[in-house]
Amino acid sequence: MSWMAYRAAENRELAELVSGKPCRAGGAHASEYGVDLEVLPAGQPWRYIERHFEQSLRDAVGAALAGVGPRLVMLSGRTKSGKTRAAFQALRWDGLRDAWLVVPRTGASIERLLSPGVLPPSWSPLVIWLDDIEKYASVDASGLHEGVFRNLVLDRPLVILATEGGRGTRSHTHAFADPVAQLRSLAACIDVPVRLTERELSLVQDAYGPDLAKEVGRVGLGRRMVAVNELSGRLVRSNDDCREGVAVVRAAVDWRRAGALRPLSTGQLEELYKHYLPDDLDPSEERFASGLEWARKPLPNTAIALLRKVPQGYEPYDLAVEVAAREWPDVSSPAMERILSLAGPADCFQIAGTAFDAGDTTLALGMLARAERSQDQRLSMVSAFNRGVLLEHEGDLAAAQAAYASADERGSLRGAFNLGQLLRRAGELPAAEAAYRRADQRGSAEGAVNLGFLLEQRGDLAGAERAYRRARSRESPKGARNLQRLLRQRQRQRPAADAGLHAGREDPGYVER
């Protein structure tokens, strides 16, 4: 009975960690993994069109399973470029067909799923499926972040197969901490363009004929397969048919456009849609219900609706966001104010990134200040760091230094390093050295390199050598070159010192930092 109770507890834990039922990859059904039903002319059979990037995808998956490449393989591209379909097609390959396919319930459950002993030993090799990795990535404890990969201990061959870019892309610099960008830096990334190559278009024409190939050449294969023209018509041309429905969709769309990725609850959506109703329509429960029903109604012959119901609430169909943004490029001030009032700490962090991209530093700083007050230490820490990046970008070095210090106090590797950079430039070398040392202790290759530089400058060559060795062990080319230069310099100095000919310290030469 004790054994049965233990197994039941194990099964309950696993059910809480995964979404859907794990299965062999070769037996998975496309509709259950984010692949939309193809919209084709009546009687036209569907045929898969192989894309030119798939050999790179195959190589990356093979390297991950063999343990010689990044475990995270990410297909990156714009909305409906064909990322999810290509990733699903990869599950049919010989090397993956018999693998176990698991969809995590949340970003927070991924680390637990990958812990030794949680999944049955027979589930090998293992594919973790992350369609729209943006849904799983977060700097706070609720999501997947780079720290999970630093602590990864594997007990079986693994590939984490992800798609990225369907929920919009961020263009801010690498200096600005963004969870998806940080994950991308750890991944084998394969770009998926919307437009097809000439060879791919030729395959489309052979499979579907010249008329459909012409449409594909104009809008892209993935977008043609989800009937982008019909979707656009439903949203734009139906404004007179169901104006409250359009208001509901626009509310969800602008929430996403503001940068927030979390689904809206029913109450939040109802509160926000009021700002999109025409002046001659008064909000009411009945009107909202009617608009929600219209927004949830699938396009003819498809399962595609402008608004999707998800466990946490409602979210717009990805391509509807792009179509609506073209039709209504501006978000009204009252609507934006209401969006900001509904934002939680994690939403504020995401909105800050979008505001920074748009050049609205004031809004970005305000949102980061709100996110920094979060009870989640990691979210607070990264928000303080990003605030420092923005302030440094604006030239307010004193405020940037304070923000980096705040991030450093919360344990930020990059916060300690950036603080050291500002202190070194200000000539405060002892404080800079201490900051670099903290960054080094937290695993920063750059921190170790710069610590080594300061130690070398003040004559502690043994300490500098140890720092450069740590940087080299973290795969830092600068650390490796500085170590090589230091050792070579020491070899040149030793004969002269033994002969009593050395007078004064030799020029240390070029030091990388």
Short mmCIF file of C-alpha atoms in Angstrom, two decimals:
data_model
loop_
_atom_site.label_atom_id
_atom_site.label_comp_id
_atom_site.label_asym_id
_atom_site.label_seq_id
_atom_site.Cartn_x
_atom_site.Cartn_y
_atom_site.Cartn_z
CA MET A 1 0.00 0.00 0.00
CA SER A 2 2.89 2.35 0.74
CA TRP A 3 4.36 1.64 -2.69
CA MET A 4 0.99 2.29 -4.36
CA ALA A 5 0.60 5.57 -2.48
CA TYR A 6 4.10 6.61 -3.54
CA ARG A 7 3.36 5.83 -7.20
CA ALA A 8 0.06 7.71 -7.03
CA ALA A 9 1.87 10.76 -5.64
CA GLU A 10 4.42 10.51 -8.46
CA ASN A 11 1.63 10.39 -11.06
CA ARG A 12 -0.10 13.40 -9.50
CA GLU A 13 3.14 15.39 -9.57
CA LEU A 14 3.73 14.50 -13.21
CA ALA A 15 0.16 15.47 -14.15
CA GLU A 16 0.71 18.87 -12.55
CA LEU A 17 3.89 19.42 -14.56
CA VAL A 18 2.75 18.48 -18.06
CA SER A 19 0.02 19.67 -20.41
CA GLY A 20 -1.86 16.95 -22.25
CA LYS A 21 -0.77 13.35 -22.37
CA PRO A 22 2.90 12.51 -23.15
CA CYS A 23 3.28 10.23 -26.13
CA ARG A 24 5.74 8.91 -28.68
CA ALA A 25 6.68 11.70 -31.07
CA GLY A 26 5.69 9.68 -34.11
CA GLY A 27 2.15 9.25 -32.77
CA ALA A 28 1.49 12.91 -32.00
CA HIS A 29 -1.44 14.69 -33.66
CA ALA A 30 -0.58 18.04 -35.24
CA SER A 31 -3.70 19.86 -34.02
CA GLU A 32 -2.73 19.15 -30.40
CA TYR A 33 0.68 20.82 -30.77
CA GLY A 34 -0.18 24.24 -32.16
CA VAL A 35 -0.34 23.36 -35.87
CA ASP A 36 -3.33 25.05 -37.49
CA LEU A 37 -5.58 23.14 -39.88
CA GLU A 38 -4.61 23.87 -43.48
CA VAL A 39 -7.14 25.89 -45.48
CA LEU A 40 -7.11 24.52 -49.04
CA PRO A 41 -9.44 24.59 -52.05
CA ALA A 42 -12.18 21.94 -51.95
CA GLY A 43 -10.83 18.52 -52.87
CA GLN A 44 -7.19 19.61 -52.71
CA PRO A 45 -5.11 17.14 -50.64
CA TRP A 46 -2.51 18.56 -48.26
CA ARG A 47 1.14 17.89 -49.01
CA TYR A 48 4.08 18.96 -46.91
CA ILE A 49 6.57 21.29 -48.60
CA GLU A 50 10.09 20.78 -47.31
CA ARG A 51 11.89 24.05 -46.50
CA HIS A 52 15.53 24.82 -47.16
CA PHE A 53 16.39 25.30 -43.45
CA GLU A 54 15.34 21.79 -42.46
CA GLN A 55 18.79 20.28 -42.91
CA SER A 56 20.12 22.77 -40.37
CA LEU A 57 17.26 21.81 -38.07
CA ARG A 58 18.07 18.13 -38.51
CA ASP A 59 21.75 18.75 -37.71
CA ALA A 60 20.92 20.79 -34.61
CA VAL A 61 18.48 18.18 -33.27
CA GLY A 62 21.03 15.42 -33.85
CA ALA A 63 23.75 17.38 -32.07
CA ALA A 64 21.46 18.03 -29.10
CA LEU A 65 20.53 14.35 -28.72
CA ALA A 66 24.20 13.35 -29.03
CA GLY A 67 25.16 15.84 -26.33
CA VAL A 68 27.55 17.77 -28.58
CA GLY A 69 25.34 20.79 -29.29
CA PRO A 70 22.93 23.06 -27.43
CA ARG A 71 20.02 21.18 -25.91
CA LEU A 72 17.72 24.03 -26.88
CA VAL A 73 16.91 24.16 -30.61
CA MET A 74 14.89 27.20 -31.56
CA LEU A 75 13.05 27.97 -34.81
CA SER A 76 12.81 31.75 -35.05
CA GLY A 77 10.64 33.76 -37.42
CA ARG A 78 7.66 36.04 -37.81
CA THR A 79 4.08 35.03 -37.14
CA LYS A 80 2.88 32.15 -39.34
CA SER A 81 6.15 31.71 -41.19
CA GLY A 82 5.87 27.93 -40.80
CA LYS A 83 7.91 27.40 -37.62
CA THR A 84 5.50 25.13 -35.75
CA ARG A 85 4.69 23.03 -38.81
CA ALA A 86 8.40 22.48 -39.53
CA ALA A 87 9.09 21.61 -35.89
CA PHE A 88 6.20 19.15 -35.87
CA GLN A 89 7.39 17.60 -39.12
CA ALA A 90 10.77 16.99 -37.45
CA LEU A 91 9.01 14.66 -35.00
CA ARG A 92 8.49 12.27 -37.91
CA TRP A 93 12.23 11.89 -38.54
CA ASP A 94 13.88 8.56 -37.84
CA GLY A 95 15.91 9.95 -34.94
CA LEU A 96 12.85 11.37 -33.18
CA ARG A 97 9.91 9.16 -34.11
CA ASP A 98 10.34 6.87 -31.11
CA ALA A 99 11.28 9.65 -28.67
CA TRP A 100 8.92 10.67 -25.88
CA LEU A 101 7.21 14.00 -26.44
CA VAL A 102 6.30 16.14 -23.42
CA VAL A 103 4.65 19.58 -23.25
CA PRO A 104 5.31 21.40 -19.95
CA ARG A 105 2.32 23.00 -18.29
CA THR A 106 4.22 26.19 -17.43
CA GLY A 107 7.71 27.63 -17.70
CA ALA A 108 8.24 26.97 -13.99
CA SER A 109 7.60 23.24 -14.45
CA ILE A 110 10.39 22.74 -17.00
CA GLU A 111 13.26 22.67 -14.51
CA ARG A 112 11.41 20.17 -12.34
CA LEU A 113 10.58 17.96 -15.33
CA LEU A 114 14.24 17.82 -16.29
CA SER A 115 15.39 16.88 -12.78
CA PRO A 116 16.72 13.31 -12.57
CA GLY A 117 14.13 10.79 -11.45
CA VAL A 118 11.00 12.82 -12.21
CA LEU A 119 10.20 11.26 -15.60
CA PRO A 120 10.20 7.48 -16.07
CA PRO A 121 13.64 6.18 -17.15
CA SER A 122 12.04 4.54 -20.20
CA TRP A 123 11.12 7.96 -21.61
CA SER A 124 14.28 8.21 -23.61
CA PRO A 125 15.23 10.02 -25.75
CA LEU A 126 13.11 12.97 -24.64
CA VAL A 127 11.65 15.90 -26.61
CA ILE A 128 10.40 18.89 -24.64
CA TRP A 129 8.00 20.83 -26.89
CA LEU A 130 7.84 24.62 -26.41
CA ASP A 131 5.69 26.13 -29.13
CA ASP A 132 5.88 29.91 -28.59
CA ILE A 133 8.72 29.88 -26.08
CA GLU A 134 7.60 33.39 -25.11
CA LYS A 135 4.75 31.74 -23.18
CA TYR A 136 7.27 29.88 -21.03
CA ALA A 137 10.11 32.41 -20.69
CA SER A 138 10.14 34.79 -17.76
CA VAL A 139 12.73 36.44 -15.58
CA ASP A 140 10.75 35.62 -12.45
CA ALA A 141 10.28 32.30 -10.71
CA SER A 142 7.19 31.51 -12.81
CA GLY A 143 9.09 30.90 -16.03
CA LEU A 144 12.00 29.48 -17.95
CA HIS A 145 15.20 31.50 -17.84
CA GLU A 146 18.90 31.06 -18.56
CA GLY A 147 19.64 29.94 -15.00
CA VAL A 148 17.72 26.70 -15.64
CA PHE A 149 20.26 25.73 -18.30
CA ARG A 150 23.23 26.56 -16.08
CA ASN A 151 22.00 24.03 -13.52
CA LEU A 152 20.86 21.37 -15.99
CA VAL A 153 21.69 17.78 -14.98
CA LEU A 154 20.55 15.24 -17.54
CA ASP A 155 19.92 11.53 -17.19
CA ARG A 156 18.94 10.83 -20.82
CA PRO A 157 19.33 12.23 -24.38
CA LEU A 158 17.30 15.43 -24.67
CA VAL A 159 16.28 18.08 -27.15
CA ILE A 160 14.12 21.07 -26.24
CA LEU A 161 12.36 21.97 -29.49
CA ALA A 162 11.03 25.53 -29.43
CA THR A 163 9.55 28.17 -31.70
CA GLU A 164 10.07 31.90 -31.18
CA GLY A 165 8.86 35.12 -32.76
CA GLY A 166 5.16 34.40 -33.21
CA ARG A 167 4.29 36.79 -30.41
CA GLY A 168 6.36 39.65 -31.77
CA THR A 169 10.07 40.30 -31.66
CA ARG A 170 12.12 42.61 -29.53
CA SER A 171 14.81 44.72 -31.16
CA HIS A 172 16.50 46.21 -28.13
CA THR A 173 20.21 45.70 -27.68
CA HIS A 174 21.79 42.69 -26.03
CA ALA A 175 22.64 44.94 -23.06
CA PHE A 176 18.96 45.00 -22.09
CA ALA A 177 18.14 41.78 -20.21
CA ASP A 178 15.28 39.93 -21.92
CA PRO A 179 14.48 36.30 -21.05
CA VAL A 180 13.79 35.22 -24.63
CA ALA A 181 16.96 36.89 -25.93
CA GLN A 182 18.98 35.21 -23.19
CA LEU A 183 17.52 31.82 -24.09
CA ARG A 184 18.24 32.51 -27.75
CA SER A 185 21.90 33.10 -26.90
CA LEU A 186 22.05 29.57 -25.44
CA ALA A 187 20.25 27.89 -28.34
CA ALA A 188 20.95 26.54 -31.77
CA CYS A 189 18.81 29.03 -33.73
CA ILE A 190 17.35 28.35 -37.16
CA ASP A 191 15.76 31.26 -39.00
CA VAL A 192 12.42 30.60 -40.71
CA PRO A 193 11.56 33.24 -43.33
CA VAL A 194 7.99 34.01 -44.36
CA ARG A 195 8.92 34.14 -48.03
CA LEU A 196 9.84 30.97 -49.87
CA THR A 197 12.88 30.37 -52.04
CA GLU A 198 12.48 29.79 -55.77
CA ARG A 199 13.03 26.07 -55.26
CA GLU A 200 10.38 25.95 -52.53
CA LEU A 201 7.90 27.83 -54.72
CA SER A 202 8.58 25.31 -57.45
CA LEU A 203 7.69 22.51 -55.02
CA VAL A 204 4.49 24.35 -54.10
CA GLN A 205 3.51 24.65 -57.75
CA ASP A 206 4.17 20.95 -58.35
CA ALA A 207 2.05 20.03 -55.32
CA TYR A 208 -0.76 22.59 -55.54
CA GLY A 209 -0.76 24.17 -58.97
CA PRO A 210 0.10 27.67 -60.22
CA ASP A 211 -2.82 29.60 -58.69
CA LEU A 212 -2.14 28.59 -55.11
CA ALA A 213 1.61 28.94 -55.71
CA LYS A 214 1.02 32.53 -56.77
CA GLU A 215 -0.81 33.24 -53.51
CA VAL A 216 1.96 31.57 -51.54
CA GLY A 217 4.56 33.67 -53.32
CA ARG A 218 2.67 36.80 -52.29
CA VAL A 219 1.87 36.10 -48.62
CA GLY A 220 4.01 33.09 -47.66
CA LEU A 221 3.20 29.41 -47.31
CA GLY A 222 2.26 29.41 -43.63
CA ARG A 223 0.03 32.45 -44.02
CA ARG A 224 -1.73 31.06 -47.05
CA MET A 225 -2.40 27.83 -45.20
CA VAL A 226 -4.17 29.71 -42.39
CA ALA A 227 -6.20 31.85 -44.81
CA VAL A 228 -4.69 35.22 -43.93
CA ASN A 229 -6.97 37.03 -46.39
CA GLU A 230 -10.10 35.59 -44.76
CA LEU A 231 -8.77 36.41 -41.31
CA SER A 232 -8.06 40.00 -42.34
CA GLY A 233 -11.52 40.29 -43.85
CA ARG A 234 -13.20 39.01 -40.68
CA LEU A 235 -11.40 41.60 -38.54
CA VAL A 236 -11.37 44.64 -40.82
CA ARG A 237 -14.43 44.33 -43.04
CA SER A 238 -16.73 43.13 -40.26
CA ASN A 239 -16.49 46.35 -38.29
CA ASP A 240 -20.13 47.12 -39.16
CA ASP A 241 -21.36 43.56 -38.55
CA CYS A 242 -20.25 43.22 -34.92
CA ARG A 243 -18.61 46.37 -33.62
CA GLU A 244 -18.54 45.06 -30.06
CA GLY A 245 -16.70 41.97 -31.33
CA VAL A 246 -14.07 44.12 -33.00
CA ALA A 247 -13.75 46.06 -29.73
CA VAL A 248 -13.10 42.83 -27.82
CA VAL A 249 -10.43 41.72 -30.29
CA ARG A 250 -8.74 45.12 -30.38
CA ALA A 251 -8.55 45.17 -26.58
CA ALA A 252 -6.72 41.82 -26.54
CA VAL A 253 -4.53 42.87 -29.47
CA ASP A 254 -3.42 46.14 -27.87
CA TRP A 255 -2.65 44.36 -24.60
CA ARG A 256 -0.21 42.23 -26.63
CA ARG A 257 1.08 45.20 -28.63
CA ALA A 258 1.86 47.02 -25.40
CA GLY A 259 4.22 44.15 -24.62
CA ALA A 260 2.22 42.06 -22.14
CA LEU A 261 2.22 38.37 -23.05
CA ARG A 262 0.03 37.06 -20.23
CA PRO A 263 -3.54 36.16 -21.24
CA LEU A 264 -6.29 38.51 -20.10
CA SER A 265 -8.89 37.23 -17.66
CA THR A 266 -12.56 37.61 -18.59
CA GLY A 267 -12.93 40.52 -16.18
CA GLN A 268 -9.84 42.31 -17.47
CA LEU A 269 -10.93 41.86 -21.08
CA GLU A 270 -14.39 43.21 -20.30
CA GLU A 271 -12.91 46.21 -18.52
CA LEU A 272 -10.54 46.97 -21.40
CA TYR A 273 -12.93 46.48 -24.33
CA LYS A 274 -15.01 49.47 -23.18
CA HIS A 275 -12.28 51.79 -24.48
CA TYR A 276 -12.74 50.42 -28.02
CA LEU A 277 -16.52 50.63 -28.31
CA PRO A 278 -17.84 53.29 -30.72
CA ASP A 279 -19.39 56.31 -28.99
CA ASP A 280 -22.93 55.25 -29.91
CA LEU A 281 -22.60 51.89 -28.11
CA ASP A 282 -22.86 51.69 -24.33
CA PRO A 283 -21.02 48.86 -22.57
CA SER A 284 -23.10 46.13 -20.96
CA GLU A 285 -22.70 42.52 -19.92
CA GLU A 286 -24.87 41.43 -22.84
CA ARG A 287 -22.89 43.47 -25.35
CA PHE A 288 -19.59 42.11 -24.06
CA ALA A 289 -20.90 38.53 -24.19
CA SER A 290 -22.04 39.08 -27.77
CA GLY A 291 -18.67 40.54 -28.76
CA LEU A 292 -16.77 37.71 -27.07
CA GLU A 293 -18.89 35.12 -28.88
CA TRP A 294 -18.17 36.80 -32.23
CA ALA A 295 -14.44 37.00 -31.51
CA ARG A 296 -14.37 33.30 -30.60
CA LYS A 297 -16.25 32.16 -33.71
CA PRO A 298 -13.91 30.26 -36.09
CA LEU A 299 -13.41 31.31 -39.69
CA PRO A 300 -15.34 29.17 -42.18
CA ASN A 301 -13.82 25.70 -42.70
CA THR A 302 -11.14 26.32 -40.07
CA ALA A 303 -10.54 26.14 -36.35
CA ILE A 304 -9.03 29.65 -36.40
CA ALA A 305 -10.68 32.39 -34.36
CA LEU A 306 -9.51 35.95 -33.75
CA LEU A 307 -9.53 35.31 -30.00
CA ARG A 308 -8.44 32.09 -28.33
CA LYS A 309 -9.51 30.65 -24.99
CA VAL A 310 -6.56 29.41 -22.96
CA PRO A 311 -6.42 28.09 -19.37
CA GLN A 312 -5.50 31.50 -17.94
CA GLY A 313 -8.03 33.53 -19.94
CA TYR A 314 -8.05 34.90 -23.50
CA GLU A 315 -5.37 35.83 -25.98
CA PRO A 316 -5.47 37.08 -29.58
CA TYR A 317 -4.57 34.87 -32.51
CA ASP A 318 -1.00 35.81 -33.38
CA LEU A 319 -1.68 36.82 -36.96
CA ALA A 320 -4.68 38.91 -35.84
CA VAL A 321 -2.24 41.08 -33.87
CA GLU A 322 -0.27 41.86 -37.01
CA VAL A 323 -3.38 42.55 -39.10
CA ALA A 324 -4.94 44.79 -36.44
CA ALA A 325 -1.72 46.73 -35.93
CA ARG A 326 -1.71 47.64 -39.63
CA GLU A 327 -5.34 48.70 -39.58
CA TRP A 328 -5.20 50.58 -36.25
CA PRO A 329 -1.56 51.62 -35.76
CA ASP A 330 -2.12 53.84 -32.71
CA VAL A 331 -3.27 52.92 -29.22
CA SER A 332 -5.39 55.66 -27.66
CA SER A 333 -4.13 57.30 -24.46
CA PRO A 334 -7.16 56.21 -22.35
CA ALA A 335 -6.79 52.62 -23.54
CA MET A 336 -3.05 52.64 -22.83
CA GLU A 337 -3.63 54.05 -19.35
CA ARG A 338 -6.09 51.24 -18.63
CA ILE A 339 -3.66 48.65 -19.98
CA LEU A 340 -0.97 49.94 -17.65
CA SER A 341 -3.36 49.90 -14.70
CA LEU A 342 -4.12 46.21 -15.33
CA ALA A 343 -0.45 45.24 -15.61
CA GLY A 344 1.14 43.11 -12.90
CA PRO A 345 4.88 43.16 -12.11
CA ALA A 346 5.84 40.65 -14.84
CA ASP A 347 3.61 42.52 -17.34
CA CYS A 348 5.36 45.77 -16.40
CA PHE A 349 8.73 44.19 -17.14
CA GLN A 350 7.56 43.10 -20.60
CA ILE A 351 5.90 46.44 -21.35
CA ALA A 352 9.15 48.20 -20.44
CA GLY A 353 10.98 46.29 -23.16
CA THR A 354 8.41 47.27 -25.78
CA ALA A 355 8.49 50.90 -24.62
CA PHE A 356 12.29 50.92 -24.86
CA ASP A 357 12.07 49.60 -28.42
CA ALA A 358 9.62 52.40 -29.24
CA GLY A 359 11.95 55.04 -27.78
CA ASP A 360 9.73 55.85 -24.80
CA THR A 361 12.36 55.78 -22.07
CA THR A 362 10.13 57.53 -19.54
CA LEU A 363 7.47 54.81 -19.77
CA ALA A 364 10.12 52.08 -19.75
CA LEU A 365 11.72 53.45 -16.58
CA GLY A 366 8.33 53.76 -14.88
CA MET A 367 7.39 50.19 -15.74
CA LEU A 368 10.74 48.85 -14.54
CA ALA A 369 10.37 50.73 -11.26
CA ARG A 370 7.01 48.99 -10.75
CA ALA A 371 8.47 45.59 -11.67
CA GLU A 372 11.40 46.17 -9.33
CA ARG A 373 8.98 46.36 -6.39
CA SER A 374 7.93 42.75 -7.05
CA GLN A 375 8.23 40.24 -4.22
CA ASP A 376 9.94 37.89 -6.69
CA GLN A 377 13.66 38.44 -6.12
CA ARG A 378 14.74 37.48 -9.63
CA LEU A 379 12.20 39.76 -11.31
CA SER A 380 13.16 42.58 -8.97
CA MET A 381 16.86 41.98 -9.64
CA VAL A 382 16.61 41.93 -13.44
CA SER A 383 14.29 44.95 -13.44
CA ALA A 384 16.89 46.92 -11.43
CA PHE A 385 19.58 45.86 -13.91
CA ASN A 386 17.51 46.93 -16.92
CA ARG A 387 16.77 50.23 -15.24
CA GLY A 388 20.53 50.72 -14.95
CA VAL A 389 20.96 49.96 -18.65
CA LEU A 390 18.36 52.58 -19.59
CA LEU A 391 19.80 55.21 -17.26
CA GLU A 392 23.30 54.60 -18.57
CA HIS A 393 21.92 54.82 -22.11
CA GLU A 394 20.43 58.22 -21.17
CA GLY A 395 23.76 59.40 -19.70
CA ASP A 396 22.63 59.51 -16.06
CA LEU A 397 25.62 57.58 -14.73
CA ALA A 398 25.01 58.30 -11.05
CA ALA A 399 21.47 56.90 -11.21
CA ALA A 400 22.68 53.99 -13.36
CA GLN A 401 25.33 53.16 -10.77
CA ALA A 402 22.68 53.12 -8.03
CA ALA A 403 20.44 50.85 -10.11
CA TYR A 404 23.29 48.44 -10.85
CA ALA A 405 24.17 48.44 -7.13
CA SER A 406 20.56 47.52 -6.35
CA ALA A 407 20.72 44.64 -8.82
CA ASP A 408 24.11 43.60 -7.41
CA GLU A 409 22.69 43.51 -3.88
CA ARG A 410 20.02 41.09 -5.10
CA GLY A 411 22.68 38.75 -6.53
CA SER A 412 22.84 39.88 -10.17
CA LEU A 413 25.89 38.68 -12.08
CA ARG A 414 25.50 41.33 -14.78
CA GLY A 415 24.58 43.99 -12.27
CA ALA A 416 27.86 43.45 -10.41
CA PHE A 417 29.84 43.51 -13.67
CA ASN A 418 28.21 46.67 -15.02
CA LEU A 419 28.69 48.34 -11.64
CA GLY A 420 32.37 47.44 -11.85
CA GLN A 421 32.59 48.97 -15.32
CA LEU A 422 31.17 52.30 -14.15
CA LEU A 423 33.37 52.35 -11.04
CA ARG A 424 36.50 51.59 -13.08
CA ARG A 425 35.74 54.39 -15.53
CA ALA A 426 35.26 56.74 -12.56
CA GLY A 427 38.70 55.76 -11.24
CA GLU A 428 37.33 53.98 -8.16
CA LEU A 429 39.54 50.94 -8.64
CA PRO A 430 39.20 49.21 -5.22
CA ALA A 431 35.40 49.35 -5.46
CA ALA A 432 35.54 48.23 -9.09
CA GLU A 433 37.74 45.30 -8.15
CA ALA A 434 35.28 44.25 -5.45
CA ALA A 435 32.37 44.43 -7.92
CA TYR A 436 34.28 42.41 -10.54
CA ARG A 437 35.11 39.86 -7.85
CA ARG A 438 31.42 39.43 -7.00
CA ALA A 439 30.59 39.02 -10.69
CA ASP A 440 33.40 36.47 -10.99
CA GLN A 441 32.15 34.54 -7.98
CA ARG A 442 28.71 34.36 -9.60
CA GLY A 443 30.19 32.82 -12.75
CA SER A 444 30.82 35.82 -15.02
CA ALA A 445 33.56 35.30 -17.59
CA GLU A 446 33.74 39.06 -18.20
CA GLY A 447 33.97 39.67 -14.46
CA ALA A 448 36.93 37.29 -14.22
CA VAL A 449 38.70 38.93 -17.19
CA ASN A 450 38.33 42.42 -15.77
CA LEU A 451 39.29 41.31 -12.28
CA GLY A 452 42.41 39.75 -13.77
CA PHE A 453 43.22 43.01 -15.53
CA LEU A 454 43.02 45.05 -12.30
CA LEU A 455 45.04 42.47 -10.38
CA GLU A 456 47.68 42.47 -13.10
CA GLN A 457 47.79 46.26 -13.05
CA ARG A 458 48.64 46.32 -9.36
CA GLY A 459 51.21 43.55 -9.62
CA ASP A 460 49.26 40.54 -8.35
CA LEU A 461 50.23 38.31 -11.25
CA ALA A 462 49.34 35.08 -9.48
CA GLY A 463 45.84 36.39 -8.76
CA ALA A 464 45.52 37.64 -12.35
CA GLU A 465 46.55 34.24 -13.68
CA ARG A 466 43.90 32.49 -11.57
CA ALA A 467 41.25 34.96 -12.75
CA TYR A 468 42.19 34.48 -16.41
CA ARG A 469 42.10 30.72 -15.95
CA ARG A 470 38.56 30.96 -14.55
CA ALA A 471 37.55 33.12 -17.51
CA ARG A 472 39.08 30.59 -19.92
CA SER A 473 37.20 27.75 -18.22
CA ARG A 474 34.01 29.73 -18.95
CA GLU A 475 34.93 29.74 -22.65
CA SER A 476 36.07 33.36 -22.75
CA PRO A 477 38.41 34.02 -25.70
CA LYS A 478 39.67 37.16 -23.94
CA GLY A 479 40.48 35.18 -20.82
CA ALA A 480 42.35 32.56 -22.86
CA ARG A 481 44.38 35.17 -24.76
CA ASN A 482 45.21 37.16 -21.63
CA LEU A 483 46.33 34.00 -19.85
CA GLN A 484 48.51 33.02 -22.79
CA ARG A 485 50.06 36.48 -22.92
CA LEU A 486 50.70 36.52 -19.17
CA LEU A 487 52.37 33.10 -19.18
CA ARG A 488 54.47 34.01 -22.21
CA GLN A 489 55.52 37.24 -20.54
CA ARG A 490 56.52 35.35 -17.39
CA GLN A 491 58.66 32.95 -19.41
CA ARG A 492 60.49 35.88 -21.00
CA GLN A 493 61.08 37.54 -17.65
CA ARG A 494 62.36 34.50 -15.78
CA PRO A 495 65.78 34.14 -17.53
CA ALA A 496 66.46 37.84 -17.12
CA ALA A 497 65.53 37.73 -13.46
CA ASP A 498 67.71 34.65 -12.88
CA ALA A 499 70.68 36.47 -14.43
CA GLY A 500 70.11 39.53 -12.29
CA LEU A 501 69.58 41.63 -15.40
CA HIS A 502 65.95 42.55 -14.92
CA ALA A 503 65.51 46.22 -14.10
CA GLY A 504 61.97 47.33 -13.49
CA ARG A 505 58.76 45.75 -14.65
CA GLU A 506 58.38 44.84 -18.29
CA ASP A 507 55.65 46.55 -20.29
CA PRO A 508 52.65 44.27 -19.78
CA GLY A 509 51.65 44.74 -23.41
CA TYR A 510 48.10 44.76 -24.73
CA VAL A 511 45.55 43.49 -22.21
CA GLU A 512 42.01 42.62 -23.29
CA ARG A 513 39.19 43.45 -20.92
#
